[in-house]
Short mmCIF file of C-alpha atoms in Angstrom, two decimals:
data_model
loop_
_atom_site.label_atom_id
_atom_site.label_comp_id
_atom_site.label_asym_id
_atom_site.label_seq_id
_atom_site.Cartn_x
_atom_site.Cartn_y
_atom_site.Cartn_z
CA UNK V 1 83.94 40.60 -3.10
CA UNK V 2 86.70 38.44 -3.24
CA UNK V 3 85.86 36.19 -0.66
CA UNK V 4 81.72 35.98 -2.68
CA UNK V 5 83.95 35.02 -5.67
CA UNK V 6 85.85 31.89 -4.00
CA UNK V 7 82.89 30.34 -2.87
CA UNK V 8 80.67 30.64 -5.85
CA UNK V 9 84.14 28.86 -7.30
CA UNK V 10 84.16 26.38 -4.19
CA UNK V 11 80.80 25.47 -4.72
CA UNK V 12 80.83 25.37 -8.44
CA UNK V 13 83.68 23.13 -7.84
CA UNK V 14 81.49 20.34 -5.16
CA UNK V 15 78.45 20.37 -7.91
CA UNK V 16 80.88 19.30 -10.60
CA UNK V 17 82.25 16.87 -8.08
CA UNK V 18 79.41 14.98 -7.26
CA UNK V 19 78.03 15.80 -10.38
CA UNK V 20 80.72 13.26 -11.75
CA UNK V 21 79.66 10.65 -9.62
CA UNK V 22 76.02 10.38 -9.45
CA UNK V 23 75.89 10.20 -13.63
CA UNK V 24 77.70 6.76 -13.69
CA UNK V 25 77.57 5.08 -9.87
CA UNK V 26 73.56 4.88 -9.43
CA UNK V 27 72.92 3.08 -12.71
CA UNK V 28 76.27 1.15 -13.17
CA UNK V 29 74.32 -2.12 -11.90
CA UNK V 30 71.76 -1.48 -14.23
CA UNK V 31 73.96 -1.34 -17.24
CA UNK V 32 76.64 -4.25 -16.34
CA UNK V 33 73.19 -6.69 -15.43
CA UNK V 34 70.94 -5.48 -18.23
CA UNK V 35 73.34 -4.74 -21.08
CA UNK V 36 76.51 -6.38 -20.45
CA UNK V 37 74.95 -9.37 -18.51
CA UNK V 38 77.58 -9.36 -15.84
CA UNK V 39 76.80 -11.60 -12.69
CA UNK V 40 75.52 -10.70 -9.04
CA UNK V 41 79.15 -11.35 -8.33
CA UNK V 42 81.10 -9.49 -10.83
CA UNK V 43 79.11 -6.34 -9.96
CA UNK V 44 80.01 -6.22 -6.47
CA UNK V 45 83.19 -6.57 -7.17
CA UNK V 46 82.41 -3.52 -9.68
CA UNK V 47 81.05 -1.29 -6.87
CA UNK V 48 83.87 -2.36 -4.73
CA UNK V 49 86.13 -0.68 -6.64
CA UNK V 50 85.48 2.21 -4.82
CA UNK V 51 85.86 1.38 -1.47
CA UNK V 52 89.21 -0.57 -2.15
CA UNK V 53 90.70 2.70 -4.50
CA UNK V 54 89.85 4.73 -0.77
CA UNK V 55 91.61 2.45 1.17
CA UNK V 56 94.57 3.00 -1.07
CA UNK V 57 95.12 5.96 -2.72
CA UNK V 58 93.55 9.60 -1.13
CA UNK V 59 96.09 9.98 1.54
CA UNK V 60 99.09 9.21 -0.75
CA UNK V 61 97.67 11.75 -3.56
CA UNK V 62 96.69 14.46 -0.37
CA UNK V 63 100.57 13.85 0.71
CA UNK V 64 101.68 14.78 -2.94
CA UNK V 65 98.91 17.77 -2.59
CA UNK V 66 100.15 19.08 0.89
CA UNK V 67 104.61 18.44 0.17
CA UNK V 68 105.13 18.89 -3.81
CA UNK V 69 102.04 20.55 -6.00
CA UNK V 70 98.64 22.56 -5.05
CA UNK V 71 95.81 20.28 -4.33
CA UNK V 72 93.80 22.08 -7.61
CA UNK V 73 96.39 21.31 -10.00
CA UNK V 74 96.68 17.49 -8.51
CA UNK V 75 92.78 17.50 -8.40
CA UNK V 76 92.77 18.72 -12.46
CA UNK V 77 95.33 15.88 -13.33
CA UNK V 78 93.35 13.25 -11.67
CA UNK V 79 90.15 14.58 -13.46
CA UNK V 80 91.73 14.86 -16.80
CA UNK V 81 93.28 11.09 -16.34
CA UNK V 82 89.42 10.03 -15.69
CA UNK V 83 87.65 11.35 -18.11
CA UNK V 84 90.29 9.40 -20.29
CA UNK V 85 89.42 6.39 -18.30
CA UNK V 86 85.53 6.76 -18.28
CA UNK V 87 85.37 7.41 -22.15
CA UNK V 88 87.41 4.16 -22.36
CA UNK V 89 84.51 2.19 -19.71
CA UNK V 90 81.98 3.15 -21.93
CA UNK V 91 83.30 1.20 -24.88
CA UNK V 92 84.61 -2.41 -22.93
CA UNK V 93 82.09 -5.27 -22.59
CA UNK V 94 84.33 -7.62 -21.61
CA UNK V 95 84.82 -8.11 -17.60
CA UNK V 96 88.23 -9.35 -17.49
CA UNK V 97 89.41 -5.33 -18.97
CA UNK V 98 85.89 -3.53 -17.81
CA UNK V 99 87.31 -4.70 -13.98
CA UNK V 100 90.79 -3.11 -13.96
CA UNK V 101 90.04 0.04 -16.00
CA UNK V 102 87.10 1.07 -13.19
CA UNK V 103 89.29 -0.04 -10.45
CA UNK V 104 92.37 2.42 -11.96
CA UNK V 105 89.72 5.48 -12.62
CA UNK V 106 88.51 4.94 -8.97
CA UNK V 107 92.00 5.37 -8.41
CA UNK V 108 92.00 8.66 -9.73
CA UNK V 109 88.67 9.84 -8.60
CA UNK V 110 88.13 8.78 -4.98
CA UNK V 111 91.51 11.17 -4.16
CA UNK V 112 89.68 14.49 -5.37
CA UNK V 113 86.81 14.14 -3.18
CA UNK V 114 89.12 14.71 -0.25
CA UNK V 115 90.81 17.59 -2.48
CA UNK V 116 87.55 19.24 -2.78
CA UNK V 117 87.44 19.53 1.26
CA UNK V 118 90.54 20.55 1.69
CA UNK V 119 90.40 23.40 -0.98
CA UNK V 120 87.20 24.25 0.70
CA UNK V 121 88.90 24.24 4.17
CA UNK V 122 91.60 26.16 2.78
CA UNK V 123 89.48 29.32 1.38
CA UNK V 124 87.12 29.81 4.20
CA UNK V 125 87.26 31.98 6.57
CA UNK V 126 85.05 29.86 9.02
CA UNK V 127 85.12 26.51 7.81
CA UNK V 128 82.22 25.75 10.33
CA UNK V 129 79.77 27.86 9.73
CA UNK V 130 80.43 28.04 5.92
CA UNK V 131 81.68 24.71 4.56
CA UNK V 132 78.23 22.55 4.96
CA UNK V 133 76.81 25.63 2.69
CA UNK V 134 79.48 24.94 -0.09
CA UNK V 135 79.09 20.81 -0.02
CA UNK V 136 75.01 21.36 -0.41
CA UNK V 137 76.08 22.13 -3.94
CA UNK V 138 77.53 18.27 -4.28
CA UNK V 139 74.09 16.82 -3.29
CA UNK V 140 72.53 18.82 -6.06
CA UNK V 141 74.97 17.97 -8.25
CA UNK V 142 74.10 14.44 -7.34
CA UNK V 143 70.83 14.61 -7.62
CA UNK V 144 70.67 16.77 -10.93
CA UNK V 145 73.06 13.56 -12.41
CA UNK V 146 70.56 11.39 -11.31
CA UNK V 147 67.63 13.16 -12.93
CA UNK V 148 69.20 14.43 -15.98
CA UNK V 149 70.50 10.19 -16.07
CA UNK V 150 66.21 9.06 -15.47
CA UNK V 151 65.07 12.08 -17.83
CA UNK V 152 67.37 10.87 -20.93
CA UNK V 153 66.33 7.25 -19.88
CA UNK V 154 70.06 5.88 -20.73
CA UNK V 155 70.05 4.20 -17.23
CA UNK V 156 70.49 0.85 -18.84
CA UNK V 157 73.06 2.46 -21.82
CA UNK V 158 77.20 3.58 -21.28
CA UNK V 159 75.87 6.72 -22.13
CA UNK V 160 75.87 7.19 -18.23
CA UNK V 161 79.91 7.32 -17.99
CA UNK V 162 80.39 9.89 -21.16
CA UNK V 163 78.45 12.55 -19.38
CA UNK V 164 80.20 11.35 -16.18
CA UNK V 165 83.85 11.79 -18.78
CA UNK V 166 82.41 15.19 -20.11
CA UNK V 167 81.74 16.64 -16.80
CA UNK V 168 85.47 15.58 -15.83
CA UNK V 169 87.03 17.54 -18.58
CA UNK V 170 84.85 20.43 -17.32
CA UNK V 171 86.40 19.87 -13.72
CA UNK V 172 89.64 19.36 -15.23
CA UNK V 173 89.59 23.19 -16.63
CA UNK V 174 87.79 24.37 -13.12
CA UNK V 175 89.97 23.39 -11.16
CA UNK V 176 92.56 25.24 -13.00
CA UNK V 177 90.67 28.33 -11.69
CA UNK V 178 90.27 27.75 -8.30
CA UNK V 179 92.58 29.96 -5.69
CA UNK V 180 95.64 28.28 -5.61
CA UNK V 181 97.93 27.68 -2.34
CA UNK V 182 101.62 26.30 -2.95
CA UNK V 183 102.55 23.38 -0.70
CA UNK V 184 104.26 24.30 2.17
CA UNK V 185 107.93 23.77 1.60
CA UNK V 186 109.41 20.63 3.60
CA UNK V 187 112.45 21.37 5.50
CA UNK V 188 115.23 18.67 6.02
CA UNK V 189 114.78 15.44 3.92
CA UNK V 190 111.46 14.06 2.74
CA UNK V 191 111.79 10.02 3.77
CA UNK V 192 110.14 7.21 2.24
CA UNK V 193 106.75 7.50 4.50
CA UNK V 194 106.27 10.80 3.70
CA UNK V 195 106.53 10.30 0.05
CA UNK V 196 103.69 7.42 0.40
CA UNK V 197 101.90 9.66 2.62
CA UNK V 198 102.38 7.48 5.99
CA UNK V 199 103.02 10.99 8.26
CA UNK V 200 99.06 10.89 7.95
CA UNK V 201 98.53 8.04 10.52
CA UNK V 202 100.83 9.91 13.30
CA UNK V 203 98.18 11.74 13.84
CA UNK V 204 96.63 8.56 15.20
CA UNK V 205 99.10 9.58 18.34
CA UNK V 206 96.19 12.09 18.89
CA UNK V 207 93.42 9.58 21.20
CA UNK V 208 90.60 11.99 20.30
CA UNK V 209 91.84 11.48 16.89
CA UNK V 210 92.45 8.20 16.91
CA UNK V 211 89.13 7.30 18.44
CA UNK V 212 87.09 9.63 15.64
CA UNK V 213 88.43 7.92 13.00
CA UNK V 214 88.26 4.38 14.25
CA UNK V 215 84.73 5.04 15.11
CA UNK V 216 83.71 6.59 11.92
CA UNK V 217 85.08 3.49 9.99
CA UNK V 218 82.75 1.17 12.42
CA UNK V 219 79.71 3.25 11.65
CA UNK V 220 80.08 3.13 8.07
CA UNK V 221 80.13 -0.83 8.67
CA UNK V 222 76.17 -0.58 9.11
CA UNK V 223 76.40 1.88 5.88
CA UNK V 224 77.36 -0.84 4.25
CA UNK V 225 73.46 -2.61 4.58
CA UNK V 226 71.74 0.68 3.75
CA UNK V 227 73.78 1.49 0.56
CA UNK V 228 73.84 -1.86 -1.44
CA UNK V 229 70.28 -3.38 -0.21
CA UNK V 230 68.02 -0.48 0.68
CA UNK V 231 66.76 -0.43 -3.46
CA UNK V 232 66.40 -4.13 -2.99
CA UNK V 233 64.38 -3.98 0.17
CA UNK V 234 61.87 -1.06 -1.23
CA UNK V 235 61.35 -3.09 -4.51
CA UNK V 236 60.73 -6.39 -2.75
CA UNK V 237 58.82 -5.44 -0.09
CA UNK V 238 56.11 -3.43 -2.84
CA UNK V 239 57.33 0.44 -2.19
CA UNK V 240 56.65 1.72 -5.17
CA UNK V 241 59.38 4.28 -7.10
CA UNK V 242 61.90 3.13 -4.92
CA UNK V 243 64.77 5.23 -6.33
CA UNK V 244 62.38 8.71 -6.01
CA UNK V 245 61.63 7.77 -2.60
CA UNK V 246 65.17 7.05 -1.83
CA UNK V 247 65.94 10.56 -3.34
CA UNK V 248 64.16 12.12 0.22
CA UNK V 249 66.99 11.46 1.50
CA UNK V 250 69.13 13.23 -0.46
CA UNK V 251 66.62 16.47 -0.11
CA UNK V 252 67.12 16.22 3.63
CA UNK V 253 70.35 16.24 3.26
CA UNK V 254 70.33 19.51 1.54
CA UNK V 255 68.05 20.91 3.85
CA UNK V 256 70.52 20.08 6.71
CA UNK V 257 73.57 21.11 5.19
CA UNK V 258 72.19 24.16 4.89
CA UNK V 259 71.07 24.36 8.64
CA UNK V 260 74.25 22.53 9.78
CA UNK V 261 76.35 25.56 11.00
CA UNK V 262 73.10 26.55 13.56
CA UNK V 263 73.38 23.21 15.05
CA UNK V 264 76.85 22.80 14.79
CA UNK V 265 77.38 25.31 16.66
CA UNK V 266 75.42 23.88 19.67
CA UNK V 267 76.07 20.89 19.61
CA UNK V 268 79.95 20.49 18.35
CA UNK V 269 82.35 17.68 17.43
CA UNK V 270 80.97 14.67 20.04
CA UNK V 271 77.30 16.14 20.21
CA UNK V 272 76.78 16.26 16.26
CA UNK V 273 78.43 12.73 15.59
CA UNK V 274 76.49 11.36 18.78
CA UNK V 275 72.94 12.71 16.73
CA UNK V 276 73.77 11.26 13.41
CA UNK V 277 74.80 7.50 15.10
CA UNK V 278 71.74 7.62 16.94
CA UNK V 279 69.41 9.09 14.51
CA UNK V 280 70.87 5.53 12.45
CA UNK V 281 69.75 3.68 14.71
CA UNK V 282 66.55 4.89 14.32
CA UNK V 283 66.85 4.38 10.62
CA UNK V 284 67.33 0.68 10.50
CA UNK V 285 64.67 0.37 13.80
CA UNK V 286 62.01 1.73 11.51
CA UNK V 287 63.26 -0.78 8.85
CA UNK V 288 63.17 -3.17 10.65
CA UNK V 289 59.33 -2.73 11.57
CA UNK V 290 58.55 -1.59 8.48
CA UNK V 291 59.73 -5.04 7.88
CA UNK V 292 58.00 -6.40 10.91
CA UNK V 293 54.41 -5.53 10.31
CA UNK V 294 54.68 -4.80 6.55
CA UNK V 295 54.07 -1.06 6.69
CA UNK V 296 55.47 1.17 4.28
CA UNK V 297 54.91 4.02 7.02
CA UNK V 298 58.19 3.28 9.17
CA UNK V 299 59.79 3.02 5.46
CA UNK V 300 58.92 6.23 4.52
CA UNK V 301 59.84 7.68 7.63
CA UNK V 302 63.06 6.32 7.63
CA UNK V 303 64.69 7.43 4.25
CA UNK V 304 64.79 11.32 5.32
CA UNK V 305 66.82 10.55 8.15
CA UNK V 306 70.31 9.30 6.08
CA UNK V 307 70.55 11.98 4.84
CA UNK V 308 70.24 13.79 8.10
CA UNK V 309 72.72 11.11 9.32
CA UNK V 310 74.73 11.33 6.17
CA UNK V 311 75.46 15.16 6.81
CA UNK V 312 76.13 15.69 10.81
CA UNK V 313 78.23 12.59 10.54
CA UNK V 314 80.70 13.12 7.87
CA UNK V 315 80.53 16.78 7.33
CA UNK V 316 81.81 16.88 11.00
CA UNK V 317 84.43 14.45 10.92
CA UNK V 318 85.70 16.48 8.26
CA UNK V 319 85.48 19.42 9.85
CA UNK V 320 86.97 17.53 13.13
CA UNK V 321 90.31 16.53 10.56
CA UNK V 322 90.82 20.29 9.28
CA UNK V 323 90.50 21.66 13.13
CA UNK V 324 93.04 19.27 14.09
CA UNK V 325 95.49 18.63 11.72
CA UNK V 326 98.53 21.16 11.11
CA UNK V 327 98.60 23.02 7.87
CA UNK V 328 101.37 20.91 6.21
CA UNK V 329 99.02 17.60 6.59
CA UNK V 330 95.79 18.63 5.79
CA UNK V 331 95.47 17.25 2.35
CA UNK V 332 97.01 13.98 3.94
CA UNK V 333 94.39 13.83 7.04
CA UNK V 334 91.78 14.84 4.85
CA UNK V 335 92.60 11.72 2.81
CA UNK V 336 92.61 9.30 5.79
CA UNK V 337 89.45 10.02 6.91
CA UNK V 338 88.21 8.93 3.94
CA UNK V 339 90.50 6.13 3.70
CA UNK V 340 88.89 5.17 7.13
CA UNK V 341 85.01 5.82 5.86
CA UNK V 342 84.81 5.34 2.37
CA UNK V 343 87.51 2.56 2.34
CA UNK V 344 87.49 0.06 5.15
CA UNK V 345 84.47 1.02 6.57
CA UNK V 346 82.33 1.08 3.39
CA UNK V 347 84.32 -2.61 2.27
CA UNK V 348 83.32 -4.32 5.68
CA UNK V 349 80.14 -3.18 5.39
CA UNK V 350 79.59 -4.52 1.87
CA UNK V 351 81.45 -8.33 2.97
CA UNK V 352 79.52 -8.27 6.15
CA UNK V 353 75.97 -7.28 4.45
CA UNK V 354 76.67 -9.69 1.38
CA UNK V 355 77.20 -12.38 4.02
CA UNK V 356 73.71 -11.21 5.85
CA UNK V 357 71.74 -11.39 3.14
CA UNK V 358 72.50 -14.72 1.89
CA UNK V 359 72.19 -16.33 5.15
CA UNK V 360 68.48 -14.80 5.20
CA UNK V 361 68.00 -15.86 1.64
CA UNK V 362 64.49 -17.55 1.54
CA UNK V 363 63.78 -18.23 -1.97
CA UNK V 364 64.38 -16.67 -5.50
CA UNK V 365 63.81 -13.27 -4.52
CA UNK V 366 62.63 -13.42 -0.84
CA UNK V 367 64.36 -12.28 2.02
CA UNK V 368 63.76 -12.59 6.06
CA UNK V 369 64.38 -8.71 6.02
CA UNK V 370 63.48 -8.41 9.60
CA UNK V 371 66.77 -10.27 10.45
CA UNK V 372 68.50 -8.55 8.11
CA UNK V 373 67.64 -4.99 9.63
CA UNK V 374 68.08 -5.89 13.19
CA UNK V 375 72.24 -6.69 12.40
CA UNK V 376 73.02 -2.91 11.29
CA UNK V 377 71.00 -1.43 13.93
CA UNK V 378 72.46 -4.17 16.99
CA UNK V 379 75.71 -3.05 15.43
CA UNK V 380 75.30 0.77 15.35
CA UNK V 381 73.45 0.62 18.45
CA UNK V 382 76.48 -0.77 20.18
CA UNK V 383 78.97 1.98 18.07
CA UNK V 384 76.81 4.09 19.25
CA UNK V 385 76.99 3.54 23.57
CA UNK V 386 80.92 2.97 22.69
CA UNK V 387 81.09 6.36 21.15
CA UNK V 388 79.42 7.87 23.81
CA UNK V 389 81.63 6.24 26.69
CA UNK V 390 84.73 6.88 25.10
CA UNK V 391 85.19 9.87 22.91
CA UNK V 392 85.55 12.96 24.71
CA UNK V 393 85.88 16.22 22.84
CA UNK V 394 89.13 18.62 23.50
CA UNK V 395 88.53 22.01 25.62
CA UNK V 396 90.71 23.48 22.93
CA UNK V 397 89.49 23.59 18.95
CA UNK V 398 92.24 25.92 17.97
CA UNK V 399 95.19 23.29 18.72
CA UNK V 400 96.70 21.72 15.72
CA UNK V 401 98.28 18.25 15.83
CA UNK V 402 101.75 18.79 14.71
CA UNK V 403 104.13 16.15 12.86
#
């Protein structure tokens, strides 16, 4: 009974998460172009925000998590700081303030998401059979955001980051009930590094490590290409309802997440990240025909397969940091995986796909999206044979890395 009641609360906790997330992110470019009348320019820099506040901060707050307070009570401070900050977005016009206030909330929020995993970890008896069941519940939080967001039609509106602020004062109070775990006490004295959370990349001494996380930040370069310009292509190239179709996807990632521990269990660490790089390159192959002989068909049959991609790839890193990672860093590793992914993977992707798509610039609103397709999937193809060559997968699962 006990155990039923933690993950109804685990899962109640990822729905909230992404929940928070997928009310304000999707239709931020919306508002700032429509409403505020921001430039191409100053909304990249807007979405950035994101991938520069995960380069940053998650592995310092995980740290603070793993040597000083419980990761819920850290996680309910940064969500109570947030909502403060989003309620404040929705009121600034101006991008000189609008800039630094997002950058200091993404800050706050980009932290939690490797909280949630670790809390997750943390509870479960068998993290891989039963984790991918708990993070479904963050897609459909995602995706109810999203259609709750389209259904109120406030996509162009700041009403977008009050339900984003409201939903943070209800994770704020949820967190306060999730089964706590005190940090391990530290014995001896706690240096500089540790208080800024360096201990984390030791465990780069680890070459299995090492090489997983250095490999998933070069696979979420190509990321980088799917996430800001897939809407662009659909629209330009005549799909019509881009964003519903885009939202397959997001179903198939359900779908998998809730198949993940069958496969997981066949295939492993190397054999479920080997899937999800190659089933990307299929993704932005079938793009780039799609963009070849101007068939929606390869189009359509490409968006299911992110979020395939999307779930074997980084549910199993994660899954890959909590196996390895002794008990007193696993706030800390969870954060640098995500510091690796969502930071400077995510931000290359972005500079390097920018830099793509102007070079293939035709016109005013014309692209050469055949060259543009064929860079993320040369790139991921080549991740992909380097992954392959390289990474080989320890005998022994049950061996943590110890600091």
């Amino acid at each position: 009974m006990g155990l039923m009641k933690n993950k109804a609360q685990l899962s109640a906790m990822m729905f909230i998460q992404y929940f928070i997330w997928g009310s304000w992110y999707v239709t931020m470019g919306t508002y700032l172009g429509q409403t505020l009348n921001f430039t191409g320019a100053q909304i990249g820099l807007a979405y950035g925000t994101a991938a520069i506040a995960s380069m940053i901060s998650p592995f310092i707050v995980g740290m603070i998590a793993d040597r000083f307070f419980s990761a819920n009570r850290v996680m309910a401070f940064l969500n109570l700081i947030g909502a403060v900050l989003l309620f404040c977005i929705s009121q600034i016009h101006e991008f000189s303030l609008f800039f630094p206030v997002l950058f200091i909330y993404t800050i706050c929020y980009m932290p939690t998401t490797a909280l949630c995993n670790s809390i997750s970890f943390a509870n479960l008896n068998d993290p891989g059979k039963e984790f991918s069941r708990i993070r479904l519940l963050g897609s459909i939080g995602w995706i109810g955001a999203g259609v709750l967001v389209s259904f109120l039609k406030i996509e162009h509106l700041p009403d977008p980051f009050i339900i984003a602020g409201a939903a943070s004062v209800l994770g704020t109070i949820w967190s306060l009930f999730l089964p706590y775990k005190a940090p391990e006490k530290t014995v001896g004295k706690v240096s500089i590094g540790k208080v800024l959370g360096f201990d984390a990349f030791k465990l780069m001494k680890n070459r299995s490590f090492s090489l997983l996380l250095i490999f998933s930040a070069l696979a979420c370069i190509p990321l980088g290409f799917y996430d800001s310009f897939t809407n662009l292509f659909l629209n330009n190239v005549g799909v019509k309802h881009a964003a519903a179709a885009m939202s397959s996807g997001q179903v198939a990632e359900i779908i998998f997440l809730f198949t993940f521990p069958f496969f997981f269990a066949k295939l492993r660490y190397k054999g479920s990240i080997s899937v999800a790089i190659f089933a990307w390159m299929l993704l932005y192959g079938l793009f780039a025909l799609g963009a070849y002989t101007e068939s929606s068909t390869f189009i359509y049959m490409a968006l299911p397969i992110h979020g395939f991609c999307f779930t074997f790839f980084f549910v199993t890193g994660q899954l890959y940091v909590d196996d390895k990672s002794s008990s007193n860093l696993r706030n800390s590793a969870q954060g640098l995986i995500a510091f690796a992914t969502y930071g400077v993977g995510k931000y290359m992707g972005t500079l390097i796909a920018g830099n793509v798509v102007s070079t293939n610039t035709i016109g005013e609103n014309s692209y050469n999206w055949l060259n543009i397709w064929l860079v993320p999937f040369i790139i991921i193809t080549v991740i992909f044979i380097c992954f392959i060559l390289s990474f080989k997968e320890e005998n022994s699962t049950k061996e943590s890395i110890e600091i």
